[in-house]
Coordinates of C-alpha atoms and ligand atoms in Angstrom, one line a residue:
M1 CA 156.5 101.0 126.5
P2 CA 155.7 99.5 129.4
R3 CA 152.4 97.9 130.0
P4 CA 149.9 101.0 130.2
I5 CA 148.6 100.6 133.3
L6 CA 149.4 103.4 135.6
A7 CA 148.6 105.1 139.3
T8 CA 148.5 108.8 139.7
V9 CA 148.2 110.4 143.0
H10 CA 146.5 113.9 142.9
P11 CA 148.5 116.2 145.4
D12 CA 145.8 119.4 145.4
A13 CA 143.3 116.9 146.1
L14 CA 144.9 115.7 149.2
R15 CA 145.8 119.4 150.1
H16 CA 141.6 120.1 149.6
N17 CA 140.9 117.1 151.6
L18 CA 143.0 118.2 154.5
D19 CA 141.3 121.3 154.5
Q20 CA 137.9 119.8 154.7
A21 CA 139.2 117.9 157.8
R22 CA 140.3 121.3 159.2
R23 CA 137.3 123.3 158.5
R24 CA 135.2 120.4 160.4
A25 CA 137.2 120.3 163.3
P26 CA 138.5 123.6 163.6
D27 CA 139.6 123.4 167.1
A28 CA 141.7 119.8 166.8
R29 CA 145.1 119.3 165.4
V30 CA 144.9 116.9 162.3
W31 CA 146.8 113.5 162.5
A32 CA 147.1 112.7 158.8
V33 CA 147.1 108.8 158.9
V34 CA 149.6 107.4 156.8
K35 CA 149.6 103.9 157.9
A36 CA 149.8 100.9 154.9
N37 CA 152.1 103.3 153.2
A38 CA 149.5 106.2 153.0
Y39 CA 146.6 103.9 152.2
G40 CA 148.6 102.5 149.3
H41 CA 149.4 106.0 147.7
G42 CA 153.2 106.2 149.0
I43 CA 154.2 108.0 151.6
E44 CA 156.8 109.8 149.7
R45 CA 154.4 110.7 147.5
V46 CA 151.6 112.3 149.8
F47 CA 154.1 113.8 151.8
E48 CA 154.5 117.2 150.6
A49 CA 150.5 117.7 150.1
L50 CA 150.0 116.5 153.4
R51 CA 152.8 118.5 155.4
G52 CA 150.3 120.9 156.6
A53 CA 148.7 118.5 158.7
D54 CA 149.9 118.6 162.6
G55 CA 151.2 115.2 162.7
F56 CA 151.5 111.9 160.9
A57 CA 150.1 108.5 162.2
L58 CA 150.9 104.9 161.6
L59 CA 151.6 101.6 163.0
D60 CA 155.0 100.2 161.3
L61 CA 158.0 101.5 162.3
A62 CA 159.8 101.4 158.8
E63 CA 157.3 104.0 158.0
A64 CA 157.8 105.9 160.8
Q65 CA 161.7 106.0 159.8
R66 CA 160.7 107.1 156.1
L67 CA 159.0 110.1 157.5
R68 CA 161.9 111.0 159.5
A69 CA 164.3 110.5 156.1
L70 CA 161.9 113.1 154.6
D71 CA 162.8 115.4 157.3
W72 CA 159.3 115.6 158.8
R73 CA 160.5 116.8 162.6
G74 CA 157.2 117.2 163.6
P75 CA 154.8 114.3 165.6
I76 CA 154.5 111.2 164.6
L77 CA 152.2 108.6 166.5
L78 CA 152.5 104.7 166.7
L79 CA 148.9 104.0 166.7
E80 CA 149.5 100.4 168.1
G81 CA 152.4 101.5 169.9
V82 CA 155.5 99.5 170.1
F83 CA 155.6 95.3 169.2
E84 CA 158.5 94.8 171.3
A85 CA 160.7 95.8 174.0
R86 CA 163.7 97.0 171.8
D87 CA 161.2 99.1 169.4
L88 CA 161.4 101.6 172.1
E89 CA 164.5 102.5 171.1
L90 CA 163.9 103.8 168.0
C91 CA 160.9 105.7 169.8
S92 CA 163.9 107.4 171.9
R93 CA 165.9 108.0 169.1
L94 CA 163.5 109.4 166.3
N95 CA 161.1 111.0 169.0
L96 CA 158.2 108.6 168.1
W97 CA 155.0 109.2 170.2
H98 CA 153.3 105.5 170.8
A99 CA 149.9 104.3 172.0
V100 CA 150.1 101.9 175.1
H101 CA 147.3 99.4 174.9
C102 CA 148.3 96.7 177.3
D103 CA 150.5 96.0 180.2
E104 CA 153.5 94.3 178.8
Q105 CA 154.0 97.8 177.1
I106 CA 154.2 99.4 180.5
D107 CA 156.6 96.7 181.6
W108 CA 158.7 97.6 178.7
L109 CA 159.0 101.2 179.2
A110 CA 159.4 100.6 182.9
A111 CA 162.3 98.2 181.6
H112 CA 163.7 101.1 179.0
K113 CA 166.9 103.0 179.4
T114 CA 166.4 106.6 177.9
Q115 CA 167.6 110.0 177.9
H116 CA 164.3 111.1 176.3
P117 CA 161.1 110.6 178.4
H118 CA 158.5 109.5 176.0
R119 CA 154.7 110.8 175.3
V120 CA 152.4 108.4 175.0
F121 CA 149.0 107.7 174.3
L122 CA 146.9 105.4 176.7
K123 CA 144.0 103.8 175.0
L124 CA 141.0 102.6 176.5
N125 CA 139.0 99.7 175.0
S126 CA 135.3 101.7 175.0
G127 CA 133.9 98.7 173.3
M128 CA 135.5 97.7 170.0
N129 CA 137.5 94.9 171.8
R130 CA 140.2 95.1 170.1
L131 CA 143.4 97.3 171.5
G132 CA 143.1 99.0 174.8
F133 CA 142.6 98.7 178.6
T134 CA 139.2 98.0 179.8
P135 CA 137.4 100.8 181.5
G136 CA 138.2 99.2 184.9
G137 CA 141.7 98.5 184.3
F138 CA 142.4 102.3 182.7
R139 CA 143.2 104.3 185.9
A140 CA 145.7 101.8 187.1
A141 CA 147.7 101.7 184.1
W142 CA 147.5 105.6 183.8
A143 CA 148.9 105.5 187.2
R144 CA 151.3 103.0 186.7
L145 CA 152.6 105.1 183.6
N146 CA 152.8 108.3 185.4
A147 CA 155.0 107.1 188.0
L148 CA 157.5 105.9 185.3
P149 CA 160.6 108.6 184.6
Q150 CA 160.4 107.2 181.2
V151 CA 156.9 108.7 180.2
E152 CA 156.9 112.6 180.3
E153 CA 153.1 113.1 179.0
I154 CA 150.2 111.0 179.0
S155 CA 147.5 111.4 176.2
L156 CA 144.2 109.6 176.1
M157 CA 142.7 107.7 173.3
T158 CA 140.0 105.4 171.8
H159 CA 138.7 104.3 168.8
F160 CA 135.1 103.6 167.6
S161 CA 133.7 100.7 165.9
D162 CA 130.4 102.3 164.4
A163 CA 131.1 105.8 163.6
D164 CA 130.1 105.1 160.1
G165 CA 126.8 103.5 161.0
P166 CA 123.6 103.6 162.6
R167 CA 125.0 102.7 165.9
G168 CA 127.1 105.5 166.4
I169 CA 129.4 106.7 169.0
A170 CA 127.7 108.0 171.8
H171 CA 127.9 104.5 174.1
Q172 CA 131.6 104.6 173.4
V173 CA 131.9 108.5 174.3
A174 CA 130.3 107.6 177.5
A175 CA 132.6 104.9 178.4
F176 CA 135.4 107.2 177.3
E177 CA 134.5 110.0 179.7
A178 CA 133.5 107.8 182.5
A179 CA 136.9 106.2 182.2
T180 CA 138.8 109.6 181.7
A181 CA 136.8 112.0 183.8
D182 CA 139.0 113.7 185.9
L183 CA 142.7 112.4 184.4
P184 CA 144.6 115.2 182.6
G185 CA 146.2 114.9 179.2
E186 CA 145.2 115.7 175.8
R187 CA 142.3 113.5 173.9
T188 CA 142.1 111.7 170.5
L189 CA 138.7 110.0 169.6
C190 CA 137.9 110.9 166.0
N191 CA 138.7 108.8 162.8
S192 CA 137.1 110.0 159.4
A193 CA 133.6 109.0 160.0
A194 CA 133.4 110.5 163.4
I195 CA 135.1 113.8 162.0
L196 CA 132.2 113.8 159.0
R197 CA 129.3 112.6 160.6
H198 CA 129.7 113.3 164.5
A199 CA 132.5 116.0 165.3
Q200 CA 129.8 118.8 164.9
S201 CA 126.7 117.4 166.2
P202 CA 126.5 118.2 170.1
L203 CA 126.4 115.2 172.3
K204 CA 124.5 114.9 175.3
G205 CA 126.8 114.9 178.5
E206 CA 129.8 116.3 180.3
G207 CA 133.1 116.7 178.3
V208 CA 131.3 116.5 175.2
S209 CA 133.7 119.2 173.6
T210 CA 136.6 116.5 174.2
L211 CA 135.1 114.7 170.7
A212 CA 137.0 116.7 168.2
A213 CA 139.4 118.8 170.5
D214 CA 142.8 118.3 170.9
W215 CA 143.6 115.5 167.9
V216 CA 141.6 113.7 165.5
R217 CA 143.0 111.2 163.4
E218 CA 141.9 111.4 159.6
G219 CA 142.5 108.3 157.4
I220 CA 140.2 107.5 154.5
A221 CA 138.6 111.0 154.1
L222 CA 142.0 112.3 153.3
Y223 CA 142.3 109.9 150.2
G224 CA 139.0 111.2 149.1
S225 CA 136.8 108.3 149.9
A226 CA 133.3 108.4 151.9
P227 CA 133.7 106.4 155.1
D228 CA 129.9 105.8 155.4
Y229 CA 129.2 105.3 151.5
P230 CA 126.7 104.6 150.3
E231 CA 124.8 106.7 152.7
H232 CA 126.9 109.5 151.6
S233 CA 129.1 110.0 148.6
A234 CA 132.9 111.7 148.5
A235 CA 131.0 114.4 146.7
D236 CA 128.4 115.1 149.6
W237 CA 131.1 115.4 151.9
D238 CA 133.2 117.4 149.6
L239 CA 136.2 115.2 149.4
Q240 CA 138.3 114.7 146.4
P241 CA 139.6 111.6 144.5
T242 CA 143.3 111.4 145.5
L243 CA 144.6 108.2 143.4
T244 CA 143.3 107.1 139.6
L245 CA 144.1 103.8 138.6
S246 CA 143.9 103.5 134.8
S247 CA 145.2 101.7 132.0
R248 CA 144.3 101.1 128.4
V249 CA 142.5 98.8 126.0
I250 CA 145.0 96.2 124.3
G251 CA 142.7 94.2 122.6
V252 CA 139.0 94.2 121.0
Q253 CA 136.6 91.2 120.5
S254 CA 133.6 91.2 118.3
L255 CA 131.0 88.9 120.1
Q256 CA 127.8 87.3 118.4
P257 CA 125.1 86.0 120.5
G258 CA 126.0 83.0 122.5
D259 CA 129.6 83.7 122.6
T260 CA 131.3 83.8 126.3
V261 CA 133.9 85.6 127.5
G262 CA 136.7 84.8 129.8
Y263 CA 137.9 82.1 132.5
G264 CA 134.6 79.9 133.4
S265 CA 132.5 81.6 130.6
T266 CA 130.5 83.4 133.2
F267 CA 129.4 86.0 130.6
T268 CA 127.2 85.3 127.4
A269 CA 126.5 88.0 125.0
E270 CA 122.9 88.1 124.1
A271 CA 123.3 90.5 121.1
P272 CA 126.1 91.3 119.0
M273 CA 128.4 93.6 120.9
R274 CA 132.1 94.5 121.3
I275 CA 134.2 94.3 124.1
G276 CA 137.3 95.5 125.3
V277 CA 140.4 94.0 126.8
V278 CA 142.3 96.0 129.1
A279 CA 145.4 95.6 130.8
C280 CA 144.8 95.2 134.2
G281 CA 143.8 92.4 136.7
Y282 CA 144.0 91.0 140.1
A283 CA 147.8 91.0 140.2
D284 CA 147.5 94.8 139.8
G285 CA 145.2 94.8 142.7
Y286 CA 142.1 94.9 141.0
P287 CA 139.7 92.8 142.8
R288 CA 139.0 89.7 141.4
H289 CA 135.8 88.9 143.0
A290 CA 134.3 92.3 141.0
P291 CA 131.4 90.7 139.2
T292 CA 129.8 91.6 135.7
G293 CA 128.0 95.1 135.8
T294 CA 131.1 96.6 137.8
P295 CA 131.5 100.2 136.6
V296 CA 134.5 101.3 134.7
L297 CA 135.1 104.5 132.5
V298 CA 136.4 103.5 129.0
G299 CA 137.1 106.8 126.8
G300 CA 135.7 108.7 129.4
V301 CA 132.2 106.7 128.9
R302 CA 130.8 104.9 131.7
T303 CA 130.3 101.2 130.9
R304 CA 130.7 97.9 132.7
L305 CA 133.1 95.2 133.4
V306 CA 131.8 91.8 131.8
G307 CA 133.3 88.1 132.6
R308 CA 135.9 87.2 135.1
V309 CA 138.7 89.1 136.3
S310 CA 141.9 87.5 135.4
M311 CA 145.4 87.7 136.5
D312 CA 146.5 90.6 133.9
M313 CA 143.4 91.6 132.1
I314 CA 139.7 92.4 132.4
T315 CA 137.2 92.6 129.8
V316 CA 134.8 95.9 129.2
D317 CA 131.5 96.1 127.5
L318 CA 131.9 98.9 124.5
S319 CA 128.6 98.9 123.8
P320 CA 127.6 102.1 125.2
L321 CA 130.6 103.7 123.4
D322 CA 129.4 102.2 120.0
A323 CA 126.2 103.3 120.8
A324 CA 127.4 107.0 121.5
G325 CA 129.6 107.1 118.3
V326 CA 132.5 107.3 120.9
P327 CA 135.6 105.6 119.5
A328 CA 137.3 102.6 121.2
S329 CA 140.0 100.5 119.8
I330 CA 143.8 99.4 121.2
G331 CA 145.0 102.3 123.1
T332 CA 141.7 103.9 124.4
E333 CA 142.0 105.1 128.1
V334 CA 140.5 103.0 130.8
V335 CA 140.1 104.5 134.4
L336 CA 139.2 101.8 136.7
W337 CA 138.6 104.6 139.3
G338 CA 139.6 107.9 139.7
V339 CA 139.7 110.8 137.1
S340 CA 139.7 110.5 133.2
A341 CA 142.0 112.6 131.0
G342 CA 138.8 114.5 130.0
G343 CA 137.5 114.9 133.5
A344 CA 135.1 112.1 134.1
S345 CA 135.1 110.5 137.2
L346 CA 134.8 107.0 138.9
P347 CA 134.5 106.8 142.7
V348 CA 136.4 104.3 144.4
D349 CA 133.7 103.7 146.6
E350 CA 131.3 102.5 143.8
V351 CA 134.0 100.2 142.4
A352 CA 134.4 98.8 146.0
R353 CA 130.9 98.6 146.4
A354 CA 130.2 96.9 143.2
A355 CA 133.0 94.3 144.3
G356 CA 131.4 93.5 147.9
T357 CA 134.4 95.6 149.6
I358 CA 135.4 99.2 150.9
S359 CA 137.6 101.8 149.3
Y360 CA 140.5 101.2 151.9
E361 CA 140.9 97.6 150.4
L362 CA 141.0 98.8 147.0
L363 CA 143.3 101.8 147.6
C364 CA 145.9 99.6 150.0
A365 CA 145.9 96.7 147.5
V366 CA 147.4 98.4 144.2
A367 CA 149.9 96.0 143.4
P368 CA 153.8 96.8 143.7
R369 CA 154.0 96.1 139.8
V370 CA 151.8 99.0 139.2
P371 CA 153.8 102.0 138.1
F372 CA 153.0 105.5 139.7
G373 CA 153.3 108.5 137.4
P374 CA 153.0 110.7 135.5
Ligands
PLP1 C1 143.0 103.8 160.8 C2 143.0 104.3 161.6 C3 142.3 105.5 161.6 C4 141.9 106.4 160.4 O1 140.8 105.5 160.2 P1 139.8 106.2 159.1 O2 138.7 105.3 158.9 O3 140.6 105.9 157.4 O4 139.8 107.4 158.8 C5 142.3 106.5 162.8 N1 142.4 105.6 164.1 C6 143.2 104.2 164.4 C7 143.7 103.9 165.5 C8 143.4 104.0 163.3 O5 143.7 102.4 163.5

C-alpha cells in the first residue's frame, strides 16, 4: 500500500465556482487563471471542469503548450508576456495572446517575423509598481504597438494591489481610466477579489462600466478560496472547496502530563492524552511553520495540530475524538484541508491563516510526491 497521503480535486466544485464568477460579472468574459499548474491542482485535472471558461490565463509557456495539447483552441493569455524574443515564435505557432508590459517586448515584436499578427494586452502600471508602463509612457507604447504590422489587436489591462483590502481599487481605476480614456480596445482589470468585492458596486467616474466589462481574470475564487479571508469566508461568497488534502493516522501515542511531542519538544501534555501521528509533513507541502493549534479534521472531528511539523509526519490531538467517543486508531481518516468522507469540511483559508500564510501558497505547494486520486 502506498503511503496514505492523497490529494483529490473536486470538478463539480470547480464548475460551481466558475458559475459564481459568471453570476457576479455577467457581462464579462472569464479568464480561468491556471498559472502555477492551476494553483497546484494540475492543469489536466481541472481542464474539463473549467472548459466552460472563455479563455485560460497563465504565464508559463510550457503550461500554454499543455493546454493546446488538450486541444483547447480558444484564447490563452500569457499574463507576463514573453520573456525573450524567440518566445514570440511559440506565440505565433500556438496563437497565444500575450501581455506587453515593457519596451523590450515591443522591440522584440517589431523584429519578429510572423504570418499571423498578434493580439496583445498592453499593461498599465496603475500603482502596483510591478509590471506595466507608467501612465506617462502608456500612450507612446500604445502608438508604437499600433504602428506594428505584427500586431493585430491591442487590448488594455491593469492589475490591482488592494482589491482584497481596505485601500480598495478606486485610485487604480482612476489611473487606468485617465491613461486609457479614448483608446480603443477591450479591457481587463479584475482579479478574484475585485470580481467579488467591487465588480457590482458602482464606482464614481466615467468609464466605470469597464470594470467588469470585456474580461475578468479569476484565479483563487475558482479554487474555492476567499481572497479576502477572514473578512469573508469561502462560504460567504458561496464558493466550494476544489482540493482536499487527506491522509491517515499511522501511529498513536498515549502521553502523560509532562511528556513532550516531536522535534524541539515544542508541545508538552498537561493531562493524560492520546495523540495521532499522521502521514503528512512539510515534504508533502504542508507548511512547516503551522503552529500547535492549527486546525485539522480527524475522523471528521475538528481537532488541532500539536508539536512541530516534521518532514513526513505531523502529530494531532486525539482528545476531542476520545471525549466524543469517536474511534481513532491506525487508519483513521485525516483531512488537512478540504472535505472529509463524511462531509465535514475544513477550509484551506483557515489552515493558511493559522500558519501565517494564504491559501494560494498552500495550494501551490502540494508537493510532487503527493499522489492525486481517487
Ligand atoms: C494571478 C493573477 C490573477 C488571478 O488572481 P487571483 O487573486 O487568484 O484571482 C489575475 N491577474 C493577474 C495578472 C495575475 O497574475
